[in-house]
Amino acid sequence: MAIREILEVPDSRLKTVSKPVEAFDDELKTLVADMFETMYDAPGIGLAAIQVGVPLRVLVIDLQPEDEDAEPELCHSHGGHEHYHQPTRKEPLVFINPEILDPSEEHSVYQEGCLSVPEIYAEVERPARIRARWQDIDGNTHEEDMDGLLATCLQHEMDHLEGILFIDHLSRLKRNMALKKLEKLRKAA
Ligand code: GNR
Ligand code: NI
């Protein structure tokens, strides 16, 4: 396993339309393992293969990227009584050749970020609920209804497969402001 370099704007490879996976082989398993390691290290809640320079229709998502063997955390809460929080378990999800079926007419708005557009956050409106179909690491097909952050994250990741970034959903003015801000942050660093 290895942490791979995450491409950042304005890298033109992020605009690639990724190709369907045809071979469910060891190379694919290595790619997925490396993508999880890269995503957890970043840290992020999702990653598309093109973000590590591989133009294949492969996504990983984990909305609960907490360490499995993390110690329970002591919490000093309001009211003065101390208690422990069990960290949430990792929940790694892999989506290969994903498709979106009947997106809801109702939309929801989330504050999104992207590992390829670091430190920039903006509200993006997307269908609130979707039905998704995808293949797993062995090539078996699955179908499931999704809502909430999972629906949003899957749509964000699927945009990457078409070479689209969340900032492409913003007005030109807001996108340019975001890119200028990123340039400024990089110069300051
Ligand atoms: O880590 C991430 N957080 C996030 C927050 C709201 C909506 C989408 C995302 S995905 C992002 C990681 C990433 O860049 N995936 O492509
Ligand atoms: Ni992203």
PDB file of C-alpha atoms and ligand atoms in Angstrom, residues 46-48 51 113-117 156-157 160 164-166, ligand 2:
ATOM      1  CA  GLY A  46     -14.087  10.625  -0.664  1.00  0.00           C
ATOM      2  CA  LEU A  47     -11.578  10.247  -3.485  1.00  0.00           C
ATOM      3  CA  ALA A  48     -11.818   9.617  -7.236  1.00  0.00           C
ATOM      4  CA  GLN A  51      -7.339  12.704  -8.209  1.00  0.00           C
ATOM      5  CA  GLY A 113     -14.699  20.991  -0.211  1.00  0.00           C
ATOM      6  CA  CYS A 114     -12.302  19.036  -2.418  1.00  0.00           C
ATOM      7  CA  LEU A 115      -8.837  17.609  -1.849  1.00  0.00           C
ATOM      8  CA  SER A 116      -7.939  18.887  -5.329  1.00  0.00           C
ATOM      9  CA  VAL A 117      -9.056  22.441  -4.402  1.00  0.00           C
ATOM     10  CA  HIS A 156     -19.234  15.068  -6.043  1.00  0.00           C
ATOM     11  CA  GLU A 157     -17.042  12.016  -6.759  1.00  0.00           C
ATOM     12  CA  HIS A 160     -14.616  13.931 -10.960  1.00  0.00           C
ATOM     13  CA  ILE A 164     -15.848  18.319 -13.254  1.00  0.00           C
ATOM     14  CA  LEU A 165     -14.909  19.982  -9.931  1.00  0.00           C
ATOM     15  CA  PHE A 166     -17.334  21.392  -7.338  1.00  0.00           C
TER      16      PHE A 166
HETATM   17 NI    NI B   2     -13.225  16.241  -4.820  1.00  0.00          NI
END
